[in-house]
PDB file of C-alpha atoms in Angstrom:
ATOM      1  CA  UNK A  11      17.553 -35.250  23.042  1.00 54.00           C
ATOM      2  CA  UNK A  12      20.639 -34.307  21.035  1.00 49.00           C
ATOM      3  CA  UNK A  13      19.725 -30.604  21.435  1.00 51.00           C
ATOM      4  CA  UNK A  14      19.430 -30.927  25.219  1.00 51.00           C
ATOM      5  CA  UNK A  15      22.724 -32.819  25.290  1.00 48.00           C
ATOM      6  CA  UNK A  16      24.379 -29.952  23.385  1.00 48.00           C
ATOM      7  CA  UNK A  17      23.030 -27.407  25.908  1.00 50.00           C
ATOM      8  CA  UNK A  18      24.013 -29.377  29.019  1.00 51.00           C
ATOM      9  CA  UNK A  19      27.393 -30.725  27.894  1.00 56.00           C
ATOM     10  CA  UNK A  20      28.592 -28.141  25.373  1.00 62.00           C
ATOM     11  CA  UNK A  21      26.759 -25.055  26.679  1.00 82.00           C
ATOM     12  CA  UNK A  22      25.526 -22.041  24.721  1.00 88.00           C
ATOM     13  CA  UNK A  23      28.411 -19.967  23.363  1.00 88.00           C
ATOM     14  CA  UNK A  24      28.395 -16.554  21.695  1.00 88.00           C
ATOM     15  CA  UNK A  25      31.788 -16.848  20.016  1.00 89.00           C
ATOM     16  CA  UNK A  26      31.950 -17.461  16.278  1.00 88.00           C
ATOM     17  CA  UNK A  27      34.828 -19.920  16.392  1.00 90.00           C
ATOM     18  CA  UNK A  28      32.499 -22.793  15.532  1.00 89.00           C
ATOM     19  CA  UNK A  29      31.115 -20.909  12.512  1.00 92.00           C
ATOM     20  CA  UNK A  30      32.554 -21.094   9.014  1.00 94.00           C
ATOM     21  CA  UNK A  31      34.623 -18.278   7.552  1.00 95.00           C
ATOM     22  CA  UNK A  32      33.263 -15.907   4.890  1.00 94.00           C
ATOM     23  CA  UNK A  33      35.235 -17.936   2.333  1.00 96.00           C
ATOM     24  CA  UNK A  34      33.488 -21.124   3.490  1.00 95.00           C
ATOM     25  CA  UNK A  35      36.500 -22.610   5.260  1.00 96.00           C
ATOM     26  CA  UNK A  36      36.344 -24.155   8.729  1.00 95.00           C
ATOM     27  CA  UNK A  37      37.975 -22.111  11.517  1.00 93.00           C
ATOM     28  CA  UNK A  38      40.681 -24.038  13.326  1.00 94.00           C
ATOM     29  CA  UNK A  39      40.010 -23.737  17.079  1.00 91.00           C
ATOM     30  CA  UNK A  40      43.239 -23.648  19.074  1.00 93.00           C
ATOM     31  CA  UNK A  41      41.885 -22.766  22.510  1.00 91.00           C
ATOM     32  CA  UNK A  42      39.157 -23.711  24.981  1.00 89.00           C
ATOM     33  CA  UNK A  43      35.891 -21.827  25.434  1.00 88.00           C
ATOM     34  CA  UNK A  44      35.947 -18.705  27.586  1.00 88.00           C
ATOM     35  CA  UNK A  45      33.454 -17.877  30.316  1.00 86.00           C
ATOM     36  CA  UNK A  46      32.734 -14.425  28.838  1.00 87.00           C
ATOM     37  CA  UNK A  47      31.614 -16.135  25.619  1.00 89.00           C
ATOM     38  CA  UNK A  48      28.919 -18.177  27.361  1.00 87.00           C
ATOM     39  CA  UNK A  49      25.270 -17.491  26.616  1.00 89.00           C
ATOM     40  CA  UNK A  50      21.904 -18.249  28.228  1.00 90.00           C
ATOM     41  CA  UNK A  51      18.532 -19.530  27.097  1.00 91.00           C
ATOM     42  CA  UNK A  52      16.133 -16.940  25.652  1.00 92.00           C
ATOM     43  CA  UNK A  53      13.568 -15.457  28.042  1.00 94.00           C
ATOM     44  CA  UNK A  54      10.635 -15.940  25.601  1.00 95.00           C
ATOM     45  CA  UNK A  55       8.546 -13.379  27.501  1.00 96.00           C
ATOM     46  CA  UNK A  56       4.814 -14.061  27.250  1.00 96.00           C
ATOM     47  CA  UNK A  57       1.752 -11.928  27.999  1.00 96.00           C
ATOM     48  CA  UNK A  58       0.450 -12.559  31.507  1.00 95.00           C
ATOM     49  CA  UNK A  59       0.587 -11.486  35.143  1.00 96.00           C
ATOM     50  CA  UNK A  60       3.992  -9.871  35.845  1.00 96.00           C
ATOM     51  CA  UNK A  61       6.685 -12.405  36.642  1.00 96.00           C
ATOM     52  CA  UNK A  62      10.307 -11.194  36.625  1.00 96.00           C
ATOM     53  CA  UNK A  63      13.429 -13.071  37.746  1.00 96.00           C
ATOM     54  CA  UNK A  64      16.851 -11.546  38.480  1.00 96.00           C
ATOM     55  CA  UNK A  65      19.945 -13.149  36.943  1.00 94.00           C
ATOM     56  CA  UNK A  66      23.508 -12.628  38.139  1.00 93.00           C
ATOM     57  CA  UNK A  67      25.767 -11.724  35.226  1.00 90.00           C
ATOM     58  CA  UNK A  68      29.410 -10.892  34.564  1.00 89.00           C
ATOM     59  CA  UNK A  69      30.939  -8.437  37.024  1.00 91.00           C
ATOM     60  CA  UNK A  70      28.419  -9.211  39.771  1.00 93.00           C
ATOM     61  CA  UNK A  71      25.746  -7.180  37.975  1.00 94.00           C
ATOM     62  CA  UNK A  72      22.146  -8.287  37.636  1.00 95.00           C
ATOM     63  CA  UNK A  73      19.720  -8.460  34.749  1.00 95.00           C
ATOM     64  CA  UNK A  74      15.962  -8.645  35.061  1.00 96.00           C
ATOM     65  CA  UNK A  75      14.580 -11.541  33.059  1.00 96.00           C
ATOM     66  CA  UNK A  76      10.862 -10.980  32.374  1.00 96.00           C
ATOM     67  CA  UNK A  77       8.981 -14.256  31.992  1.00 96.00           C
ATOM     68  CA  UNK A  78       5.488 -12.725  31.983  1.00 96.00           C
ATOM     69  CA  UNK A  79       4.440  -9.102  31.400  1.00 96.00           C
ATOM     70  CA  UNK A  80       1.025  -7.560  30.822  1.00 95.00           C
ATOM     71  CA  UNK A  81       1.629  -3.785  30.875  1.00 96.00           C
ATOM     72  CA  UNK A  82       4.155  -1.062  30.093  1.00 96.00           C
ATOM     73  CA  UNK A  83       4.675   2.673  29.558  1.00 97.00           C
ATOM     74  CA  UNK A  84       3.988   3.830  26.005  1.00 97.00           C
ATOM     75  CA  UNK A  85       5.050   7.241  24.677  1.00 97.00           C
ATOM     76  CA  UNK A  86       2.960   9.265  22.227  1.00 95.00           C
ATOM     77  CA  UNK A  87       5.602  11.314  20.402  1.00 92.00           C
ATOM     78  CA  UNK A  88       3.521  14.093  18.817  1.00 92.00           C
ATOM     79  CA  UNK A  89       1.660  14.724  22.078  1.00 92.00           C
ATOM     80  CA  UNK A  90       4.858  14.475  24.181  1.00 92.00           C
ATOM     81  CA  UNK A  91       3.053  12.297  26.716  1.00 94.00           C
ATOM     82  CA  UNK A  92       3.615   8.822  28.134  1.00 95.00           C
ATOM     83  CA  UNK A  93       0.883   6.630  29.625  1.00 95.00           C
ATOM     84  CA  UNK A  94       0.904   3.217  31.343  1.00 96.00           C
ATOM     85  CA  UNK A  95      -1.216   0.846  29.255  1.00 96.00           C
ATOM     86  CA  UNK A  96      -2.207  -2.812  29.265  1.00 96.00           C
ATOM     87  CA  UNK A  97      -0.735  -5.007  26.508  1.00 97.00           C
ATOM     88  CA  UNK A  98      -3.536  -6.912  24.771  1.00 96.00           C
ATOM     89  CA  UNK A  99      -1.742  -8.948  22.094  1.00 96.00           C
ATOM     90  CA  UNK A 100       1.232  -9.203  19.731  1.00 96.00           C
ATOM     91  CA  UNK A 101       0.045  -8.019  16.308  1.00 95.00           C
ATOM     92  CA  UNK A 102       3.175  -8.369  14.147  1.00 96.00           C
ATOM     93  CA  UNK A 103       6.818  -9.391  14.296  1.00 95.00           C
ATOM     94  CA  UNK A 104       9.203  -8.966  11.368  1.00 94.00           C
ATOM     95  CA  UNK A 105      11.422 -11.818  12.596  1.00 94.00           C
ATOM     96  CA  UNK A 106       8.923 -14.661  12.522  1.00 93.00           C
ATOM     97  CA  UNK A 107       5.180 -15.361  12.558  1.00 93.00           C
ATOM     98  CA  UNK A 108       5.956 -18.008  15.172  1.00 95.00           C
ATOM     99  CA  UNK A 109       6.609 -15.203  17.675  1.00 95.00           C
ATOM    100  CA  UNK A 110       3.165 -13.787  16.837  1.00 95.00           C
ATOM    101  CA  UNK A 111       1.500 -17.197  17.207  1.00 95.00           C
ATOM    102  CA  UNK A 112       3.106 -17.767  20.611  1.00 95.00           C
ATOM    103  CA  UNK A 113       2.488 -14.107  21.639  1.00 96.00           C
ATOM    104  CA  UNK A 114       6.154 -13.569  22.551  1.00 96.00           C
ATOM    105  CA  UNK A 115       7.292 -10.093  23.610  1.00 97.00           C
ATOM    106  CA  UNK A 116      10.638  -8.996  22.145  1.00 96.00           C
ATOM    107  CA  UNK A 117      12.173  -5.651  21.236  1.00 96.00           C
ATOM    108  CA  UNK A 118      10.698  -4.006  18.105  1.00 96.00           C
ATOM    109  CA  UNK A 119       7.652  -6.276  17.990  1.00 96.00           C
ATOM    110  CA  UNK A 120       4.315  -4.590  17.227  1.00 96.00           C
ATOM    111  CA  UNK A 121       1.773  -4.920  20.033  1.00 97.00           C
ATOM    112  CA  UNK A 122      -1.827  -3.880  20.476  1.00 96.00           C
ATOM    113  CA  UNK A 123      -2.432  -1.960  23.724  1.00 96.00           C
ATOM    114  CA  UNK A 124      -5.508  -0.690  25.556  1.00 95.00           C
ATOM    115  CA  UNK A 125      -6.272   2.853  24.360  1.00 93.00           C
ATOM    116  CA  UNK A 126      -8.225   3.920  27.476  1.00 93.00           C
ATOM    117  CA  UNK A 127      -5.367   5.930  29.122  1.00 94.00           C
ATOM    118  CA  UNK A 128      -4.780   7.850  25.878  1.00 94.00           C
ATOM    119  CA  UNK A 129      -8.505   8.545  25.434  1.00 93.00           C
ATOM    120  CA  UNK A 130      -8.560   9.901  28.986  1.00 92.00           C
ATOM    121  CA  UNK A 131      -5.635  12.192  28.138  1.00 92.00           C
ATOM    122  CA  UNK A 132      -7.368  13.507  25.000  1.00 91.00           C
ATOM    123  CA  UNK A 133     -10.583  14.112  26.966  1.00 90.00           C
ATOM    124  CA  UNK A 134      -8.790  16.046  29.732  1.00 90.00           C
ATOM    125  CA  UNK A 135      -6.426  17.992  27.479  1.00 88.00           C
ATOM    126  CA  UNK A 136      -8.611  18.726  24.433  1.00 88.00           C
ATOM    127  CA  UNK A 137     -12.178  18.007  25.548  1.00 88.00           C
ATOM    128  CA  UNK A 138     -12.712  15.323  22.875  1.00 88.00           C
ATOM    129  CA  UNK A 139     -14.676  12.292  24.084  1.00 87.00           C
ATOM    130  CA  UNK A 140     -14.268   9.262  21.807  1.00 83.00           C
ATOM    131  CA  UNK A 141     -16.701   7.226  23.941  1.00 78.00           C
ATOM    132  CA  UNK A 142     -19.608   9.661  23.614  1.00 69.00           C
ATOM    133  CA  UNK A 143     -21.625   7.412  21.267  1.00 64.00           C
ATOM    134  CA  UNK A 144     -21.027   4.364  23.459  1.00 65.00           C
ATOM    135  CA  UNK A 145     -22.170   6.235  26.589  1.00 59.00           C
ATOM    136  CA  UNK A 146     -25.441   7.233  24.870  1.00 54.00           C
ATOM    137  CA  UNK A 147     -26.063   3.594  23.923  1.00 55.00           C
ATOM    138  CA  UNK A 148     -25.376   2.449  27.493  1.00 59.00           C
ATOM    139  CA  UNK A 149     -27.840   4.988  28.925  1.00 58.00           C
ATOM    140  CA  UNK A 150     -30.600   3.570  26.724  1.00 57.00           C
ATOM    141  CA  UNK A 151     -29.884   0.079  28.010  1.00 62.00           C
ATOM    142  CA  UNK A 152     -30.096   0.543  31.810  1.00 60.00           C
ATOM    143  CA  UNK A 153     -29.557  -3.136  32.572  1.00 56.00           C
ATOM    144  CA  UNK A 154     -26.206  -3.254  30.775  1.00 55.00           C
ATOM    145  CA  UNK A 155     -25.153   0.002  32.411  1.00 53.00           C
ATOM    146  CA  UNK A 156     -25.823  -1.435  35.882  1.00 54.00           C
ATOM    147  CA  UNK A 157     -24.033  -4.735  35.186  1.00 53.00           C
ATOM    148  CA  UNK A 158     -20.976  -3.100  33.592  1.00 50.00           C
ATOM    149  CA  UNK A 159     -18.002  -2.346  35.825  1.00 53.00           C
ATOM    150  CA  UNK A 160     -17.750   1.337  36.637  1.00 56.00           C
ATOM    151  CA  UNK A 161     -14.496   2.859  35.391  1.00 56.00           C
ATOM    152  CA  UNK A 162     -13.432   6.339  36.537  1.00 61.00           C
ATOM    153  CA  UNK A 163     -13.766   8.489  33.405  1.00 71.00           C
ATOM    154  CA  UNK A 164     -13.477  12.211  32.776  1.00 75.00           C
ATOM    155  CA  UNK A 165     -16.843  13.793  31.968  1.00 80.00           C
ATOM    156  CA  UNK A 166     -16.323  16.424  29.252  1.00 79.00           C
ATOM    157  CA  UNK A 167     -19.818  17.895  29.699  1.00 81.00           C
ATOM    158  CA  UNK A 168     -19.096  18.981  33.302  1.00 84.00           C
ATOM    159  CA  UNK A 169     -16.035  21.098  32.490  1.00 82.00           C
ATOM    160  CA  UNK A 170     -15.915  24.714  33.656  1.00 87.00           C
ATOM    161  CA  UNK A 171     -15.949  27.711  31.302  1.00 88.00           C
ATOM    162  CA  UNK A 172     -12.245  28.347  31.943  1.00 92.00           C
ATOM    163  CA  UNK A 173     -11.356  24.775  30.946  1.00 89.00           C
ATOM    164  CA  UNK A 174     -13.541  25.020  27.832  1.00 88.00           C
ATOM    165  CA  UNK A 175     -11.671  28.184  26.785  1.00 90.00           C
ATOM    166  CA  UNK A 176      -8.360  26.312  27.178  1.00 89.00           C
ATOM    167  CA  UNK A 177      -9.696  23.478  25.009  1.00 87.00           C
ATOM    168  CA  UNK A 178     -10.807  25.919  22.311  1.00 91.00           C
ATOM    169  CA  UNK A 179      -7.366  27.539  22.284  1.00 91.00           C
ATOM    170  CA  UNK A 180      -5.590  24.175  22.039  1.00 88.00           C
ATOM    171  CA  UNK A 181      -7.932  22.752  19.382  1.00 88.00           C
ATOM    172  CA  UNK A 182      -7.372  25.780  17.147  1.00 90.00           C
ATOM    173  CA  UNK A 183      -3.938  24.466  16.138  1.00 88.00           C
ATOM    174  CA  UNK A 184      -4.289  20.801  17.024  1.00 87.00           C
ATOM    175  CA  UNK A 185      -5.284  17.850  14.863  1.00 88.00           C
ATOM    176  CA  UNK A 186      -5.223  14.104  15.571  1.00 89.00           C
ATOM    177  CA  UNK A 187      -4.158  11.783  12.757  1.00 90.00           C
ATOM    178  CA  UNK A 188      -7.145   9.993  11.166  1.00 92.00           C
ATOM    179  CA  UNK A 189      -5.553   6.535  11.596  1.00 92.00           C
ATOM    180  CA  UNK A 190      -4.907   7.104  15.317  1.00 92.00           C
ATOM    181  CA  UNK A 191      -8.404   8.547  15.760  1.00 92.00           C
ATOM    182  CA  UNK A 192      -9.918   5.386  14.249  1.00 93.00           C
ATOM    183  CA  UNK A 193      -7.839   3.239  16.608  1.00 93.00           C
ATOM    184  CA  UNK A 194      -8.887   5.307  19.636  1.00 92.00           C
ATOM    185  CA  UNK A 195     -12.550   4.807  18.731  1.00 92.00           C
ATOM    186  CA  UNK A 196     -12.016   1.039  18.542  1.00 92.00           C
ATOM    187  CA  UNK A 197     -10.084   1.090  21.833  1.00 92.00           C
ATOM    188  CA  UNK A 198      -6.805  -0.480  20.678  1.00 94.00           C
ATOM    189  CA  UNK A 199      -3.565   1.254  19.676  1.00 95.00           C
ATOM    190  CA  UNK A 200      -0.658  -0.221  17.732  1.00 96.00           C
ATOM    191  CA  UNK A 201       2.669   0.342  19.502  1.00 96.00           C
ATOM    192  CA  UNK A 202       6.269  -0.764  19.037  1.00 97.00           C
ATOM    193  CA  UNK A 203       8.285  -2.122  21.954  1.00 97.00           C
ATOM    194  CA  UNK A 204      11.543  -0.225  22.461  1.00 97.00           C
ATOM    195  CA  UNK A 205      12.854  -2.122  25.500  1.00 96.00           C
ATOM    196  CA  UNK A 206      14.259  -5.648  25.820  1.00 96.00           C
ATOM    197  CA  UNK A 207      11.965  -7.604  28.180  1.00 96.00           C
ATOM    198  CA  UNK A 208      14.505 -10.393  28.641  1.00 94.00           C
ATOM    199  CA  UNK A 209      17.236  -7.948  29.704  1.00 95.00           C
ATOM    200  CA  UNK A 210      15.473  -5.110  31.547  1.00 95.00           C
ATOM    201  CA  UNK A 211      12.301  -6.796  32.779  1.00 95.00           C
ATOM    202  CA  UNK A 212      10.121  -4.115  31.183  1.00 96.00           C
ATOM    203  CA  UNK A 213       7.906  -3.840  28.100  1.00 96.00           C
ATOM    204  CA  UNK A 214       7.848  -0.113  27.290  1.00 97.00           C
ATOM    205  CA  UNK A 215       7.365   1.320  23.823  1.00 96.00           C
ATOM    206  CA  UNK A 216       6.079   4.054  21.540  1.00 97.00           C
ATOM    207  CA  UNK A 217       2.776   4.641  19.760  1.00 96.00           C
ATOM    208  CA  UNK A 218       3.042   4.145  15.997  1.00 96.00           C
ATOM    209  CA  UNK A 219       2.373   7.279  13.933  1.00 94.00           C
ATOM    210  CA  UNK A 220       2.591   8.599  10.380  1.00 92.00           C
ATOM    211  CA  UNK A 221       4.308   6.532   7.683  1.00 95.00           C
ATOM    212  CA  UNK A 222       5.441   3.916  10.214  1.00 95.00           C
ATOM    213  CA  UNK A 223       1.844   3.316  11.304  1.00 94.00           C
ATOM    214  CA  UNK A 224       0.641   3.008   7.694  1.00 95.00           C
ATOM    215  CA  UNK A 225       3.431   0.519   6.957  1.00 95.00           C
ATOM    216  CA  UNK A 226       2.541  -1.757   9.877  1.00 95.00           C
ATOM    217  CA  UNK A 227      -1.225  -1.453   9.296  1.00 94.00           C
ATOM    218  CA  UNK A 228      -0.654  -2.910   5.821  1.00 94.00           C
ATOM    219  CA  UNK A 229       1.511  -5.675   7.284  1.00 93.00           C
ATOM    220  CA  UNK A 230      -1.106  -6.586   9.895  1.00 92.00           C
ATOM    221  CA  UNK A 231      -3.909  -6.588   7.301  1.00 90.00           C
ATOM    222  CA  UNK A 232      -1.816  -8.722   4.941  1.00 87.00           C
ATOM    223  CA  UNK A 233      -1.144 -11.232   7.727  1.00 77.00           C
ATOM    224  CA  UNK A 234      -4.876 -11.652   8.312  1.00 70.00           C
TER     225      UNK A 234
END
Protein backbone atom coordinates (compact mmCIF):
# COMPACT_ATOMS: atom_id res chain seq x y z
CA UNK A 1 0.00 0.00 0.00
CA UNK A 2 2.80 2.41 0.88
CA UNK A 3 4.50 1.61 -2.47
CA UNK A 4 1.32 2.36 -4.43
CA UNK A 5 0.88 5.57 -2.44
CA UNK A 6 4.43 6.61 -3.39
CA UNK A 7 3.69 5.98 -7.09
CA UNK A 8 0.34 7.79 -7.15
CA UNK A 9 1.16 10.75 -4.90
CA UNK A 10 4.92 11.19 -5.33
CA UNK A 11 5.34 9.75 -8.85
CA UNK A 12 8.37 8.01 -10.33
CA UNK A 13 11.30 10.39 -10.77
CA UNK A 14 14.62 9.89 -12.55
CA UNK A 15 16.50 12.70 -10.82
CA UNK A 16 19.05 11.84 -8.15
CA UNK A 17 18.14 14.67 -5.80
CA UNK A 18 16.57 12.22 -3.35
CA UNK A 19 19.71 10.04 -3.34
CA UNK A 20 22.62 10.48 -0.96
CA UNK A 21 25.89 12.04 -2.06
CA UNK A 22 29.05 9.99 -2.64
CA UNK A 23 30.25 11.20 0.77
CA UNK A 24 27.07 9.87 2.39
CA UNK A 25 25.49 13.26 3.03
CA UNK A 26 21.86 14.07 2.25
CA UNK A 27 21.30 16.38 -0.74
CA UNK A 28 19.36 19.50 0.19
CA UNK A 29 16.50 19.87 -2.32
CA UNK A 30 15.74 23.52 -3.04
CA UNK A 31 13.31 23.15 -5.93
CA UNK A 32 10.23 21.21 -7.02
CA UNK A 33 10.27 18.17 -9.30
CA UNK A 34 10.48 18.78 -13.04
CA UNK A 35 8.31 17.12 -15.66
CA UNK A 36 11.35 15.99 -17.70
CA UNK A 37 12.56 14.05 -14.64
CA UNK A 38 9.40 11.95 -14.43
CA UNK A 39 9.56 8.23 -15.12
CA UNK A 40 7.11 5.44 -15.96
CA UNK A 41 6.47 1.90 -14.80
CA UNK A 42 8.59 -0.82 -16.42
CA UNK A 43 7.05 -2.65 -19.39
CA UNK A 44 7.99 -6.14 -18.05
CA UNK A 45 7.58 -7.65 -21.52
CA UNK A 46 6.53 -11.30 -21.41
CA UNK A 47 6.54 -14.07 -24.03
CA UNK A 48 3.17 -14.36 -25.75
CA UNK A 49 1.03 -13.24 -28.68
CA UNK A 50 2.22 -9.79 -29.85
CA UNK A 51 0.70 -6.96 -27.86
CA UNK A 52 2.24 -3.49 -28.26
CA UNK A 53 0.96 -0.16 -26.91
CA UNK A 54 2.07 3.32 -28.03
CA UNK A 55 3.00 5.89 -25.37
CA UNK A 56 3.18 9.64 -25.93
CA UNK A 57 6.47 11.01 -24.62
CA UNK A 58 8.30 14.32 -24.35
CA UNK A 59 8.21 16.44 -27.49
CA UNK A 60 5.06 14.77 -28.85
CA UNK A 61 7.06 11.69 -29.86
CA UNK A 62 5.85 8.15 -29.33
CA UNK A 63 7.43 5.03 -27.91
CA UNK A 64 6.24 1.50 -28.52
CA UNK A 65 5.75 -0.35 -25.26
CA UNK A 66 5.77 -4.12 -25.90
CA UNK A 67 3.69 -6.00 -23.34
CA UNK A 68 3.83 -9.38 -25.10
CA UNK A 69 6.20 -10.58 -27.84
CA UNK A 70 6.80 -14.04 -29.28
CA UNK A 71 9.15 -13.47 -32.24
CA UNK A 72 11.94 -11.28 -33.59
CA UNK A 73 14.70 -10.96 -36.20
CA UNK A 74 17.97 -12.60 -35.19
CA UNK A 75 21.27 -11.98 -37.00
CA UNK A 76 23.89 -14.67 -37.54
CA UNK A 77 27.11 -12.65 -37.72
CA UNK A 78 29.53 -15.11 -39.36
CA UNK A 79 26.97 -16.02 -42.03
CA UNK A 80 25.92 -12.36 -42.55
CA UNK A 81 22.26 -13.39 -42.54
CA UNK A 82 19.22 -12.43 -40.48
CA UNK A 83 16.15 -14.63 -40.00
CA UNK A 84 12.80 -14.11 -38.25
CA UNK A 85 12.52 -16.70 -35.47
CA UNK A 86 10.11 -17.61 -32.70
CA UNK A 87 11.26 -16.93 -29.12
CA UNK A 88 10.83 -20.08 -27.02
CA UNK A 89 12.08 -19.07 -23.57
CA UNK A 90 14.42 -16.85 -21.54
CA UNK A 91 17.50 -18.93 -20.71
CA UNK A 92 19.66 -16.51 -18.69
CA UNK A 93 19.75 -12.95 -17.39
CA UNK A 94 22.80 -11.46 -15.68
CA UNK A 95 20.65 -8.96 -13.75
CA UNK A 96 18.45 -11.36 -11.82
CA UNK A 97 17.17 -14.95 -11.86
CA UNK A 98 13.75 -13.46 -11.11
CA UNK A 99 13.64 -12.18 -14.71
CA UNK A 100 14.35 -15.73 -15.90
CA UNK A 101 11.66 -17.20 -13.63
CA UNK A 102 9.06 -14.72 -14.88
CA UNK A 103 10.31 -15.07 -18.51
CA UNK A 104 10.75 -11.30 -18.89
CA UNK A 105 12.26 -9.95 -22.12
CA UNK A 106 14.79 -7.14 -21.64
CA UNK A 107 17.83 -5.94 -23.56
CA UNK A 108 20.89 -8.23 -23.31
CA UNK A 109 18.95 -11.17 -21.89
CA UNK A 110 19.79 -14.61 -23.32
CA UNK A 111 16.86 -16.28 -25.07
CA UNK A 112 16.33 -19.64 -26.72
CA UNK A 113 14.84 -19.35 -30.22
CA UNK A 114 13.49 -21.82 -32.78
CA UNK A 115 16.36 -22.91 -35.05
CA UNK A 116 14.15 -23.95 -38.00
CA UNK A 117 14.72 -20.77 -40.12
CA UNK A 118 18.50 -21.11 -39.70
CA UNK A 119 18.42 -24.82 -40.59
CA UNK A 120 16.48 -23.92 -43.73
CA UNK A 121 19.15 -21.36 -44.62
CA UNK A 122 21.97 -23.89 -44.14
CA UNK A 123 20.09 -26.46 -46.26
CA UNK A 124 19.52 -23.99 -49.13
CA UNK A 125 22.94 -22.35 -49.02
CA UNK A 126 25.24 -25.29 -48.20
CA UNK A 127 23.15 -28.41 -48.82
CA UNK A 128 23.49 -29.63 -45.21
CA UNK A 129 20.31 -31.16 -43.78
CA UNK A 130 20.35 -31.36 -39.97
CA UNK A 131 16.95 -33.10 -39.94
CA UNK A 132 18.00 -36.01 -42.16
CA UNK A 133 18.02 -38.57 -39.32
CA UNK A 134 14.64 -37.37 -38.04
CA UNK A 135 13.09 -37.63 -41.52
CA UNK A 136 14.28 -41.26 -41.84
CA UNK A 137 12.70 -42.08 -38.47
CA UNK A 138 9.42 -40.44 -39.50
CA UNK A 139 9.27 -42.44 -42.74
CA UNK A 140 9.51 -45.68 -40.77
CA UNK A 141 6.59 -44.61 -38.59
CA UNK A 142 3.89 -43.78 -41.19
CA UNK A 143 1.23 -43.02 -38.59
CA UNK A 144 3.30 -40.29 -36.94
CA UNK A 145 4.22 -38.86 -40.33
CA UNK A 146 0.53 -38.54 -41.28
CA UNK A 147 -0.50 -36.98 -37.95
CA UNK A 148 2.39 -34.49 -37.87
CA UNK A 149 1.79 -31.03 -39.30
CA UNK A 150 3.41 -30.60 -42.69
CA UNK A 151 6.01 -27.82 -42.68
CA UNK A 152 7.44 -26.51 -45.97
CA UNK A 153 11.06 -27.71 -45.95
CA UNK A 154 13.83 -27.64 -48.53
CA UNK A 155 14.64 -31.11 -49.86
CA UNK A 156 18.42 -31.38 -50.32
CA UNK A 157 18.17 -34.63 -52.31
CA UNK A 158 16.20 -32.96 -55.14
CA UNK A 159 18.78 -30.26 -55.90
CA UNK A 160 20.06 -29.86 -59.45
CA UNK A 161 23.65 -30.56 -60.51
CA UNK A 162 24.37 -26.83 -60.81
CA UNK A 163 23.21 -26.21 -57.23
CA UNK A 164 25.27 -29.17 -55.98
CA UNK A 165 28.38 -27.68 -57.62
CA UNK A 166 27.70 -24.37 -55.83
CA UNK A 167 27.38 -26.22 -52.52
CA UNK A 168 30.67 -28.05 -53.09
CA UNK A 169 32.43 -24.76 -53.84
CA UNK A 170 31.01 -23.09 -50.73
CA UNK A 171 31.69 -26.05 -48.42
CA UNK A 172 35.34 -26.15 -49.48
CA UNK A 173 36.10 -23.11 -47.31
CA UNK A 174 33.16 -23.17 -44.93
CA UNK A 175 32.84 -24.69 -41.47
CA UNK A 176 30.08 -24.41 -38.86
CA UNK A 177 31.10 -24.13 -35.21
CA UNK A 178 30.59 -27.42 -33.32
CA UNK A 179 28.55 -25.74 -30.55
CA UNK A 180 26.17 -24.11 -33.05
CA UNK A 181 25.90 -27.36 -35.00
CA UNK A 182 24.84 -29.20 -31.83
CA UNK A 183 22.21 -26.54 -31.14
CA UNK A 184 20.88 -26.74 -34.71
CA UNK A 185 20.45 -30.51 -34.36
CA UNK A 186 18.47 -30.01 -31.14
CA UNK A 187 16.40 -27.25 -32.77
CA UNK A 188 17.09 -24.40 -30.34
CA UNK A 189 19.62 -21.57 -30.65
CA UNK A 190 20.89 -19.29 -27.90
CA UNK A 191 20.61 -15.61 -28.85
CA UNK A 192 21.12 -12.27 -27.13
CA UNK A 193 18.51 -9.52 -27.41
CA UNK A 194 19.98 -6.26 -28.72
CA UNK A 195 16.80 -4.16 -28.74
CA UNK A 196 14.77 -2.69 -25.88
CA UNK A 197 11.27 -4.23 -26.02
CA UNK A 198 9.82 -1.64 -23.65
CA UNK A 199 11.07 1.26 -25.80
CA UNK A 200 10.94 0.04 -29.42
CA UNK A 201 8.28 -2.66 -29.26
CA UNK A 202 10.62 -5.22 -30.84
CA UNK A 203 12.66 -8.19 -29.63
CA UNK A 204 15.50 -8.50 -32.16
CA UNK A 205 18.92 -9.93 -31.39
CA UNK A 206 22.02 -11.81 -32.47
CA UNK A 207 23.00 -15.48 -32.43
CA UNK A 208 25.66 -16.25 -29.83
CA UNK A 209 28.97 -17.48 -31.26
CA UNK A 210 32.55 -18.25 -30.24
CA UNK A 211 33.78 -17.32 -26.76
CA UNK A 212 30.52 -15.51 -25.94
CA UNK A 213 28.52 -18.67 -26.65
CA UNK A 214 30.85 -20.81 -24.51
CA UNK A 215 30.56 -18.30 -21.65
CA UNK A 216 26.75 -18.34 -21.64
CA UNK A 217 26.53 -22.13 -22.14
CA UNK A 218 28.47 -22.51 -18.88
CA UNK A 219 26.18 -20.00 -17.17
CA UNK A 220 23.04 -21.80 -18.34
CA UNK A 221 24.41 -25.20 -17.29
CA UNK A 222 25.43 -23.81 -13.89
CA UNK A 223 21.93 -22.39 -13.37
CA UNK A 224 20.40 -25.81 -13.95
